XYZ file of N, CA and C in Angstrom:
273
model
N -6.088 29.743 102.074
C -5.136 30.775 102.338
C -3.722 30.324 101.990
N -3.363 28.938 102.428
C -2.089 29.213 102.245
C -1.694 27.601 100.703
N -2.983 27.062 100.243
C -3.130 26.599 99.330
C -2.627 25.246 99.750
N -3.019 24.474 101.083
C -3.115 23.194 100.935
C -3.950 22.291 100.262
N -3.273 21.303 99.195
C -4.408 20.558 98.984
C -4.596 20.703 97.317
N -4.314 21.741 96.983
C -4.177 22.401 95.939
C -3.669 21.787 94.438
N -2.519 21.381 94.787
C -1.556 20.354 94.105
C -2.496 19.331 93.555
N -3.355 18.444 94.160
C -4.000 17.286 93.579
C -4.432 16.769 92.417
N -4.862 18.227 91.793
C -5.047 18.902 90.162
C -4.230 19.306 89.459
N -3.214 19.564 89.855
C -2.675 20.405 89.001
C -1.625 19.049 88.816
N -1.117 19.339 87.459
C -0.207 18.812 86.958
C 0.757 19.849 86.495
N 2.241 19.668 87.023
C 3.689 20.464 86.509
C 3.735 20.747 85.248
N 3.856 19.859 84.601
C 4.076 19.585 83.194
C 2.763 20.860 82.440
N 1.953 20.626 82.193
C 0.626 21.153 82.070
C 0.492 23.022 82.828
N 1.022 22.691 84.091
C 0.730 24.113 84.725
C 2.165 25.217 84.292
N 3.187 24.462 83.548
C 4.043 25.349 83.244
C 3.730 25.606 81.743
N 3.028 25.239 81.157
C 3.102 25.474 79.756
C 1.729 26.327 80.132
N 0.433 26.543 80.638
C -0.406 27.119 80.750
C 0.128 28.098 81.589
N 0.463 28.744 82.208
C 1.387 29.689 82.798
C 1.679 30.304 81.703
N 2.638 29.806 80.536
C 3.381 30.301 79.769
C 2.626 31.236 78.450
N 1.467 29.981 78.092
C -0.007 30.796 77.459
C 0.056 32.240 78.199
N -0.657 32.049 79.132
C -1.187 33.118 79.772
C -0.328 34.370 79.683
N 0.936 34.198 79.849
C 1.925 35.300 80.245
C 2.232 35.682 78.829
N 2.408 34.921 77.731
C 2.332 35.464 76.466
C 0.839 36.362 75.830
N -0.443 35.927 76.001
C -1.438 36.232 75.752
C -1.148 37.673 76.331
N -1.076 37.702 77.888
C -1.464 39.061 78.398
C -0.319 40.125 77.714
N 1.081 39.822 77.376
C 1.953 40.348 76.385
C 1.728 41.185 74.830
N 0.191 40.192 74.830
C 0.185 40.136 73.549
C 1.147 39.982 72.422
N 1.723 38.864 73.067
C 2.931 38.286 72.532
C 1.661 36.783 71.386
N 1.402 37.060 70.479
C 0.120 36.331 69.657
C 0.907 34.891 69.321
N 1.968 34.981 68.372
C 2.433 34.028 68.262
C 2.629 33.150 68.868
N 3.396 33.670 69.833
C 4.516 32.767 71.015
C 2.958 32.304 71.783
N 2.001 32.728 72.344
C 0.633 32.426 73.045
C 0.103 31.114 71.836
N 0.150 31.469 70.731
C -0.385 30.342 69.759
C 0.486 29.201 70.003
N 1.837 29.463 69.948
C 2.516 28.530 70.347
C 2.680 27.350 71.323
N 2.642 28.279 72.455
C 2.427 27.353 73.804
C 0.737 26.761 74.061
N -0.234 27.370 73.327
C -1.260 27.041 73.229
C -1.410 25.525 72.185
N -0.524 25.185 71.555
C -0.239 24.192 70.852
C 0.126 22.871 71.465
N 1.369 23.594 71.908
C 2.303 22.371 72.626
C 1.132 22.161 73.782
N 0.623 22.818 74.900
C -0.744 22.559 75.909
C -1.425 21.426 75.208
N -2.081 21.864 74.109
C -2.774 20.632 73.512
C -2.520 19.071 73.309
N -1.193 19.447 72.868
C -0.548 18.158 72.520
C 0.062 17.667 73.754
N 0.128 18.264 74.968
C 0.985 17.642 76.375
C -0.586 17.187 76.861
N -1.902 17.547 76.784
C -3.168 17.271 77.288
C -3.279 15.944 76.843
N -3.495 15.851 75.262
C -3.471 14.989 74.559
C -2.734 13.366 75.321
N -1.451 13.736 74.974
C -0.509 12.898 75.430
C -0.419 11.852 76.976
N -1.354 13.156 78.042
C -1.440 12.336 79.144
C -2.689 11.928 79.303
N -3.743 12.275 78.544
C -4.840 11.529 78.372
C -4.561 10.192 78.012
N -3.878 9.703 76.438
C -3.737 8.530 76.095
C -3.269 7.676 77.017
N -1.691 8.318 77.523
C -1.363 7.514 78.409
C -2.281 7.371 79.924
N -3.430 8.002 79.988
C -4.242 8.100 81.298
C -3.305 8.440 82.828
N -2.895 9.275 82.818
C -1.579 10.049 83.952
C -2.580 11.067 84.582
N -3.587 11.412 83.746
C -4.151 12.227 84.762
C -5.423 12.073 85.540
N -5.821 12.459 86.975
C -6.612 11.966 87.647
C -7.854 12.578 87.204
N -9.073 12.528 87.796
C -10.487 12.599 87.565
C -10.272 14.213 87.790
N -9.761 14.820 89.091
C -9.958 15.919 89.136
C -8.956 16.593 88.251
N -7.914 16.239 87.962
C -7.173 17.199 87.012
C -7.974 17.200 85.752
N -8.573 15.947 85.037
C -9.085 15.684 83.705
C -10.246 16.866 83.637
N -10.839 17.110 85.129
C -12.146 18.244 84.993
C -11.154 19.436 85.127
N -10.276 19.325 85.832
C -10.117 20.795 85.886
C -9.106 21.297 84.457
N -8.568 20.155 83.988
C -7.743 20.756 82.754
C -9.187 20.860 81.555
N -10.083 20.489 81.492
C -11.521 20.457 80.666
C -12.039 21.963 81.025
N -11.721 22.081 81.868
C -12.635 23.793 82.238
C -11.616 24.682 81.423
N -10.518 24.376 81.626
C -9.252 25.390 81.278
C -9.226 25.561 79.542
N -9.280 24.727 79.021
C -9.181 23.871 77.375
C -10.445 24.935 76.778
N -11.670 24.968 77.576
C -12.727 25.803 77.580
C -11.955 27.242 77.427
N -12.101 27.635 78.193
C -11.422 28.607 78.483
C -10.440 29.280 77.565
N -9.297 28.610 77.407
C -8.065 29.146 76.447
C -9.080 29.192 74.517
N -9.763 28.132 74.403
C -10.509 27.794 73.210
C -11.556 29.076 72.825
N -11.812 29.598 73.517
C -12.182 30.908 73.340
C -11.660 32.040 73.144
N -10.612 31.986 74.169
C -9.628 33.400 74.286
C -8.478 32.989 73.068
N -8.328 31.836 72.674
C -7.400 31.959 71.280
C -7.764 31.666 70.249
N -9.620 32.099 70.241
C -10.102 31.911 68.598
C -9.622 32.652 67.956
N -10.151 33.699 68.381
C -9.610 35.232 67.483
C -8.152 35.944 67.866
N -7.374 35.313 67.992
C -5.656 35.576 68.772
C -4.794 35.463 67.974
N -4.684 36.219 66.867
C -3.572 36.038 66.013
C -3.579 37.275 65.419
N -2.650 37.082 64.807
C -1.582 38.509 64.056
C -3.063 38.830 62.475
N -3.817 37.420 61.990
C -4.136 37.125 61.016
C -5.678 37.984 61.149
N -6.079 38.177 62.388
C -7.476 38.816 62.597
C -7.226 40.510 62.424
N -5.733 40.910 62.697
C -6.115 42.340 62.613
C -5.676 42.850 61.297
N -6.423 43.653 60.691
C -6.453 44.196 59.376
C -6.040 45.952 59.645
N -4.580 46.326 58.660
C -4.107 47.676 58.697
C -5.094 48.688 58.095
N -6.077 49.815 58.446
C -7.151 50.325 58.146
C -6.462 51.743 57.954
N -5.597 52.469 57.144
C -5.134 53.716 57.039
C -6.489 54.457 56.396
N -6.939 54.813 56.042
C -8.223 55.177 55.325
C -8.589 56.533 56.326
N -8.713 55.753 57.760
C -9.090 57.634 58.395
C -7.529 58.105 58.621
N -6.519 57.758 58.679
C -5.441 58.264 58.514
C -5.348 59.406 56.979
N -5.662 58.597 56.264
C -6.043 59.547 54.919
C -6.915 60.512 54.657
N -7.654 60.360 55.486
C -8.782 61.309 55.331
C -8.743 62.561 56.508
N -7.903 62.469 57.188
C -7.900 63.105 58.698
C -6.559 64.486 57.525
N -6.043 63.965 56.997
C -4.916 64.862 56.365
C -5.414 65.823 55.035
């Protein structure tokens, strides 16, 4: 309820840039979502090497990585194709 405990996983760094995904995605803001979906990678990346993150963040940022890796296969400006054709034909 009131989210003790919570914190243990989560990493700042990480939970503000995934925040930022999210709030662009639901925008359908494509780019800017590709974007921060980038930099995520490379801040994951980064505290892996340096090993900063704990067992439970490493699973719970692994579920998430899942997650976004799906919802930004097909997430770009590059998947939708302009189809005027029944526009043309409707006239």
């Amino acid at each position: 309820m009131f989210g003790f405990g919570k914190k243990k996983y989560r990493n700042e760094e990480l939970e503000k840039i995934l925040a930022e995904v999210n709030m662009n995605a639901s925008n359908n803001y494509k780019d800017a979502a590709q974007e921060a979906y980038a930099r995520f990678l490379a801040k994951h990346e980064e505290l892996m090497a340096a090993g900063s993150l704990s067992e439970k963040q490493i699973t719970h940022y692994a579920e998430e990585l899942e997650k976004l890796k799906t919802a930004m296969a097909g997430f770009s400006h590059d998947a939708q194709r302009a189809d005027y054709t029944g526009y043309k034909q409707n006239r």
